[in-house]
Amino acid sequence: MIEAEPSSLALFWISVIAVAIMVYVILDGFDLGIGILFGVAENEARRDAMIGTIAPFWDGNETWLVVIGASLFAAFPTAYAVFLPAFYIPVLLLLFGLIFRGVAFEFRYRGPRKFWDGAFFGGSIVAAFVQGAAVGAMIRGIPVVDGYFSGGPFIWLAPLPVATGIGLVLGYALLGAGWLVMKCEGELREWARQRIPWLAIAVLIVLLWAFGAALVNRTQIGAELAGRGWGLVFPGLGLLAMAGIFLGVRWRHDSTPFVMTVAFFIAAFLTLAVLFWPYMIPYTITVGNAAAPDKSLSFLFWGAGVFVLPVIVIYTAVVYWVFRGKLHQAYGADNRPTSRSRGG
Amino acid sequence: LSFPTGFVAVLCGWYTAEVGRQPWVVYGILRTEDAITPSLSGGLALFSLLAYVAVYAVVYTFGLTYIYRVLKAGPADEPESASRLPPGRPLAVGLQGRLE
């Protein structure tokens, strides 16, 4: 394929997608993380409080996934046409995971609670795992012939994608635990805080293993790394952020572990970006090659770019501002709906 | 008992539109057989269809049961107060700030 230089509109849209992925991973990361921790929360009061910390945010967080999908579809149809067939089953599982966990927010107050709590936990784990597995499969390489996906339906079940999938489940749980420390008080805060160091260590181990496997699987990654030594600054920052997580736990700062985990995720994302640029599907399809014609991109820019994106940014900011601060205990455990309002 | 008929009507309209425009996926421009993903096998497509049916069957069965329960109970005698809202719902969290 001839390498095309990306136009400035294509650069605008790839930046939108990059930022949206980052925002999505951080925001939905912590609420999926809550879902993952939900499975190991031993009692119901704790679970109610955990759900309470994310109730106002979670669905807004998931709109960022729609932003990613829609921008990819509209602005980079070639990449979209490779990505979705390559991850046909994982995307299906992602949707099912999100469906079950989404309805569980409402249904767990009405009906067999154990079942919906299980759906919330299972849905969160599945969603997190397939996202991580997709990243791993991209690192490992997606077979592409003539701009079409040419591999089998299970490329995401190779060892490296499975490792990154598990890594992302642990990483999201870490974000979730940090969120709980920041948003809660008392017993739940302690419970979450105790789990942070273990999760952080597990994330590091899985990532190191995945990094090694990536170098073995894809020699080009080593070559890119050698050519862009300055990019090593990002993994370095990631390690510093990791250290910050441990210090935040030790000093008992409530917001530090979460903020540092966010920094760690950003560093990891930028590391990947440095390795892959200018490719969208490494190392076969570049940003310039995948972009739609400039006419479509500018149409998108004046509609979605100038109007829709700012609206999403504004309401996201507003909801976090309105629901800032700690969630108080009284509204975590008590206040069950009465049997009357549950219906009879 | 008649409340799901609205859903049924919407779905029927949808199917009419989808079936009616075959064999085109974009009418007059792109045929469905030319638009299909090259790597997608029939088995995989069937699997995803069945999986969707299964997931929706579960979710909708529960959803319809809950809606019928609400309908049977009828409107509440008194307006919902903050203390009756289930925890973990956005409204409950929002009211909390105002009550303090």
XYZ file of C-alpha atoms in Angstrom:
444
model
C 0.000 0.000 0.000
C 1.273 3.495 -0.820
C 1.802 5.607 2.241
C -0.394 8.676 2.198
C 0.376 11.694 4.325
C -2.561 12.375 6.640
C -4.323 15.667 5.905
C -4.888 18.138 8.724
C -8.520 17.053 8.975
C -7.404 13.449 9.314
C -5.026 14.588 12.045
C -7.897 16.364 13.764
C -10.020 13.210 13.729
C -7.260 10.901 14.836
C -6.651 13.275 17.755
C -10.356 13.153 18.585
C -10.247 9.375 18.574
C -7.063 9.258 20.625
C -8.448 11.626 23.241
C -11.791 9.791 23.275
C -10.062 6.435 23.809
C -8.048 7.933 26.644
C -11.090 9.501 28.285
C -13.124 6.343 27.791
C -10.473 4.077 29.282
C -10.122 6.259 32.350
C -13.803 6.972 32.940
C -15.404 3.693 32.026
C -12.261 2.062 33.437
C -13.096 3.022 36.965
C -16.747 2.081 36.741
C -15.966 -1.245 35.071
C -13.352 -1.621 37.802
C -16.059 -1.162 40.425
C -17.970 -3.954 38.689
C -14.907 -6.195 38.858
C -14.310 -5.442 42.539
C -18.021 -6.009 43.086
C -17.427 -9.727 42.645
C -15.063 -9.826 45.606
C -17.035 -7.468 47.865
C -18.241 -9.718 50.625
C -21.417 -8.033 51.771
C -24.427 -6.297 50.362
C -24.033 -2.966 52.134
C -20.623 -2.653 50.555
C -22.030 -3.481 47.133
C -24.783 -0.899 47.453
C -22.260 1.754 48.412
C -19.991 0.767 45.524
C -22.819 1.086 43.010
C -23.757 4.398 44.612
C -20.328 5.862 43.845
C -20.711 5.301 40.095
C -24.468 5.569 39.581
C -24.456 9.166 38.301
C -21.476 8.636 35.992
C -21.391 5.239 34.364
C -23.728 5.716 31.416
C -22.190 9.068 30.538
C -18.801 7.373 30.588
C -19.932 4.842 28.047
C -20.966 7.516 25.547
C -17.240 7.961 24.940
C -17.195 4.453 23.513
C -19.867 5.585 21.067
C -17.705 8.602 20.179
C -14.795 6.276 19.395
C -16.891 3.897 17.317
C -18.706 6.624 15.405
C -15.561 8.664 14.673
C -13.728 5.555 13.531
C -16.627 4.536 11.299
C -17.049 7.964 9.760
C -13.491 9.256 9.569
C -11.405 6.089 9.123
C -13.619 3.582 7.323
C -10.687 1.386 6.268
C -9.518 0.915 9.837
C -13.089 0.343 10.975
C -13.566 -2.271 8.249
C -10.525 -4.186 9.497
C -11.060 -3.702 13.183
C -14.654 -4.856 13.526
C -14.415 -8.060 11.477
C -11.145 -8.891 13.257
C -12.877 -8.563 16.606
C -16.304 -9.829 15.640
C -16.745 -12.065 18.680
C -15.023 -9.753 21.192
C -17.177 -6.803 20.112
C -20.236 -9.018 20.478
C -19.089 -10.028 23.967
C -18.364 -6.395 24.809
C -21.920 -5.444 23.900
C -23.404 -8.334 25.871
C -21.228 -7.477 28.848
C -22.348 -3.856 28.712
C -26.005 -4.849 28.234
C -26.029 -7.104 31.286
C -24.137 -4.730 33.468
C -26.226 -1.797 32.293
C -29.581 -3.328 33.129
C -28.188 -4.693 36.388
C -28.026 -1.113 37.741
C -31.821 -0.974 37.663
C -32.815 -4.614 37.867
C -30.841 -5.549 40.963
C -33.335 -3.644 43.104
C -36.230 -5.629 41.735
C -35.390 -9.057 41.174
C -33.290 -11.977 41.986
C -30.512 -9.789 43.315
C -27.851 -12.485 43.322
C -28.445 -13.042 39.621
C -28.164 -9.350 38.681
C -25.189 -8.796 40.938
C -23.560 -11.689 39.118
C -24.518 -10.122 35.797
C -22.971 -6.821 36.882
C -19.728 -8.521 37.883
C -19.600 -10.850 34.871
C -20.521 -8.126 32.394
C -17.820 -5.833 33.753
C -15.129 -8.510 33.600
C -16.036 -9.568 30.073
C -16.127 -5.969 28.822
C -12.745 -5.189 30.372
C -11.153 -8.412 29.160
C -12.130 -8.070 25.496
C -10.932 -4.460 25.413
C -7.550 -5.520 26.717
C -7.471 -8.520 24.388
C -8.145 -6.269 21.390
C -5.142 -4.113 22.310
C -3.002 -7.228 22.681
C -4.148 -8.578 19.329
C -3.226 -5.272 17.693
C 0.244 -5.431 19.229
C 0.611 -9.000 18.066
C -0.536 -8.049 14.596
C -3.800 -8.244 12.689
C -3.492 -10.040 9.359
C -4.612 -7.719 6.570
C -4.690 -8.397 2.834
C -5.650 -5.611 0.401
C -7.157 -3.540 3.168
C -9.367 -6.355 4.433
C -9.033 -8.469 7.541
C -7.790 -11.914 6.574
C -7.411 -13.800 9.854
C -9.630 -16.174 11.791
C -12.267 -15.273 14.385
C -10.097 -16.159 17.394
C -6.937 -14.055 17.005
C -7.802 -12.433 20.321
C -7.323 -15.722 22.174
C -3.565 -16.004 21.550
C -1.392 -15.832 24.695
C -0.417 -12.171 24.316
C -3.988 -10.850 23.895
C -5.158 -13.004 26.799
C -2.396 -11.532 28.941
C -3.296 -7.961 28.002
C -6.954 -8.797 28.602
C -6.193 -9.981 32.124
C -3.912 -6.980 32.536
C -6.721 -4.590 31.674
C -9.149 -6.353 34.029
C -6.611 -5.860 36.825
C -5.863 -2.316 35.689
C -9.528 -1.349 35.701
C -9.935 -2.938 39.132
C -7.013 -0.773 40.267
C -8.730 2.340 38.887
C -11.950 1.257 40.604
C -10.203 0.750 43.934
C -8.595 4.191 43.633
C -12.004 5.680 42.856
C -13.508 4.061 45.967
C -10.724 5.438 48.158
C -11.359 8.880 46.719
C -15.165 8.781 46.922
C -15.804 6.870 50.156
C -15.209 7.068 53.831
C -14.835 4.604 56.640
C -14.888 0.881 56.176
C -15.241 0.760 52.392
C -12.337 3.164 51.921
C -10.105 0.942 54.049
C -11.271 -2.147 52.193
C -10.419 -0.596 48.828
C -7.129 0.851 50.034
C -5.872 -2.512 51.196
C -6.433 -3.947 47.744
C -4.591 -1.260 45.808
C -0.987 -2.450 46.347
C -1.843 -6.012 45.370
C -3.656 -4.922 42.248
C -0.816 -2.574 41.316
C 1.762 -5.350 41.677
C -0.372 -7.733 39.623
C -0.760 -5.117 36.870
C 3.002 -4.574 36.751
C 3.738 -8.299 36.514
C 1.243 -8.881 33.706
C 2.431 -5.809 31.800
C 6.088 -6.822 32.048
C 5.235 -10.275 30.761
C 3.143 -8.824 27.944
C 5.938 -6.417 27.017
C 8.398 -9.291 26.774
C 5.962 -11.345 24.705
C 5.371 -8.363 22.427
C 9.097 -7.985 21.748
C 9.367 -11.673 20.900
C 6.200 -11.710 18.790
C 6.841 -8.550 16.880
C 10.465 -7.746 16.189
C 9.364 -4.493 14.595
C 8.407 -3.197 18.021
C 12.014 -3.495 19.120
C 13.118 -1.676 15.987
C 10.606 1.149 16.528
C 11.738 1.396 20.119
C 15.373 1.709 19.095
C 14.501 4.429 16.551
C 12.461 6.462 19.020
C 14.462 6.379 22.218
C 12.748 9.539 23.444
C 9.536 7.515 23.616
C 10.971 5.635 26.591
C 10.100 8.703 28.600
C 6.480 7.443 28.765
C 7.122 4.018 30.297
C 9.426 5.877 32.681
C 6.620 8.228 33.676
C 4.378 5.192 34.041
C 6.758 3.656 36.556
C 6.905 6.955 38.451
C 3.098 7.012 38.543
C 3.140 3.449 39.857
C 5.463 4.574 42.640
C 3.031 7.416 43.302
C 0.209 4.900 43.777
C 2.158 3.095 46.498
C 3.106 6.361 48.208
C -0.495 7.550 48.067
C -1.591 4.384 49.846
C 1.155 4.644 52.413
C 0.536 8.329 53.156
C -3.206 7.712 53.195
C -3.960 10.435 50.667
C -7.461 9.768 49.408
C -7.143 11.064 45.875
C -3.492 10.265 45.097
C -3.904 6.563 44.220
C -6.670 7.326 41.719
C -4.867 10.277 40.140
C -1.646 8.283 39.882
C -3.458 5.323 38.309
C -4.908 7.709 35.739
C -1.384 9.009 35.066
C -0.216 5.426 34.690
C -2.917 4.685 32.123
C -2.070 7.839 30.153
C 1.615 6.883 30.149
C 0.794 3.371 28.925
C -1.424 4.765 26.177
C 1.231 7.243 25.016
C 3.802 4.431 25.003
C 1.633 2.492 22.572
C 1.011 5.625 20.525
C 4.757 6.245 20.152
C 5.325 2.652 19.085
C 2.563 2.599 16.519
C 2.493 6.062 14.943
C 1.763 6.605 12.033
C -0.043 3.274 11.877
C -3.662 2.818 12.875
C -3.563 -0.932 12.570
C 0.068 -1.690 13.345
C 1.997 -2.116 11.032
C -0.215 -2.358 7.976
C -2.628 0.576 7.748
C -1.528 4.132 8.410
C -3.650 7.035 9.561
C -3.302 8.647 6.142
C -4.340 5.471 4.337
C -7.326 4.806 6.548
C -8.786 8.316 6.407
C -11.988 9.070 4.537
C -11.852 11.669 1.725
C -11.333 15.220 2.970
C -14.826 16.181 1.878
C -16.413 13.689 4.277
C -13.987 14.678 6.999
C -14.846 18.358 6.720
C -18.579 17.583 6.671
C -18.031 15.637 9.875
C -15.946 18.426 11.313
C -18.658 21.077 10.982
C -21.374 18.778 12.303
C -19.932 16.407 14.854
C -16.623 18.130 15.538
C -17.850 21.650 16.178
C -21.176 20.838 17.798
C -21.548 17.317 19.209
C -18.110 16.896 20.772
C -18.226 20.117 22.830
C -21.679 19.135 24.104
C -20.359 15.766 25.270
C -17.359 17.391 26.927
C -19.587 19.924 28.684
C -22.084 17.449 30.101
C -19.300 15.132 31.212
C -17.649 18.019 33.062
C -20.968 19.133 34.571
C -21.896 15.726 35.952
C -18.506 15.312 37.628
C -18.808 18.792 39.091
C -22.341 18.252 40.412
C -21.496 14.909 41.996
C -18.061 15.860 43.316
C -16.959 15.030 46.831
C -17.530 12.054 49.052
C -20.489 9.753 48.999
C -21.891 9.630 52.485
C -22.466 6.396 54.273
C -26.103 6.965 55.143
C -27.084 6.635 51.529
C -25.058 3.559 50.913
C -26.625 0.887 53.055
C -30.044 2.076 54.216
C -32.873 3.448 52.155
C -33.913 0.274 50.496
C -37.020 0.717 48.457
C -39.967 -0.360 50.552
C -41.858 -3.418 49.478
C -44.657 -1.080 48.370
C -42.594 0.766 45.824
C -41.079 -2.448 44.573
C -44.554 -3.513 43.574
C -46.356 -6.619 44.654
C -51.780 -6.463 28.929
C -51.686 -4.428 25.746
C -48.660 -2.330 26.571
C -46.056 -4.368 24.572
C -48.061 -3.967 21.360
C -46.273 -0.661 20.747
C -42.952 -2.487 20.613
C -44.399 -5.084 18.281
C -45.679 -2.404 15.909
C -42.316 -0.614 15.788
C -40.500 -3.870 15.080
C -42.921 -4.797 12.307
C -42.298 -1.468 10.629
C -38.575 -1.986 10.916
C -38.716 -5.465 9.377
C -40.861 -4.179 6.529
C -38.274 -1.531 5.728
C -35.333 -3.932 5.984
C -36.898 -6.703 3.937
C -38.435 -4.265 1.471
C -35.157 -2.715 0.359
C -33.459 -6.036 -0.435
C -31.387 -6.811 -2.423
C -29.974 -3.316 -1.840
C -28.179 -2.254 1.313
C -27.963 1.333 0.063
C -30.925 1.551 -2.299
C -29.862 1.636 -5.926
C -26.175 2.006 -5.088
C -24.784 -0.912 -3.110
C -26.058 -4.476 -3.146
C -26.125 -6.448 0.087
C -24.042 -9.266 -1.346
C -21.317 -6.754 -2.286
C -21.387 -5.110 1.124
C -20.780 -8.195 3.227
C -17.539 -8.520 5.184
C -15.258 -10.939 3.297
C -14.031 -12.719 6.427
C -17.477 -13.257 7.960
C -18.639 -16.860 7.731
C -22.246 -17.994 7.804
C -21.670 -19.975 10.988
C -20.306 -16.941 12.771
C -23.229 -14.803 11.673
C -25.693 -17.465 12.824
C -23.882 -17.741 16.140
C -24.106 -13.990 16.719
C -27.783 -13.940 15.767
C -28.610 -16.732 18.214
C -26.522 -15.070 20.904
C -28.437 -11.809 20.465
C -31.734 -13.663 20.614
C -30.674 -15.422 23.821
C -29.442 -12.247 25.525
C -32.520 -10.269 24.583
C -34.801 -13.102 25.664
C -33.290 -13.025 29.149
C -33.213 -9.243 29.515
C -36.681 -8.690 28.089
C -38.281 -11.464 30.117
C -37.067 -9.828 33.303
C -37.876 -6.342 32.069
C -41.431 -7.256 31.086
C -41.977 -9.023 34.406
C -40.884 -5.933 36.298
C -43.028 -3.635 34.174
C -46.072 -5.856 34.726
C -45.417 -5.784 38.454
C -45.341 -2.004 38.407
C -48.517 -1.884 36.325
C -50.298 -4.278 38.665
C -49.329 -2.257 41.717
C -50.811 0.859 40.124
C -49.812 4.424 40.878
C -48.456 5.070 44.355
C -50.813 6.670 46.885
C -48.277 9.264 47.943
C -45.525 10.949 45.967
C -42.162 9.234 46.101
C -40.029 10.744 48.813
C -36.277 10.734 48.959
C -36.226 8.085 51.653
C -38.065 5.646 49.408
C -35.691 5.914 46.493
C -33.403 2.971 46.137
C -29.785 3.727 46.915
C -27.393 3.983 44.071
C -29.784 5.752 41.754
C -28.718 9.125 40.441
C -31.734 10.835 41.937
C -30.975 9.424 45.377
C -27.419 10.721 45.177
C -28.609 14.102 43.930
C -31.208 14.529 46.646
C -28.661 13.612 49.250
C -26.727 16.801 48.631
C -29.819 18.965 48.924
C -31.057 17.328 52.121
C -27.896 18.054 54.028
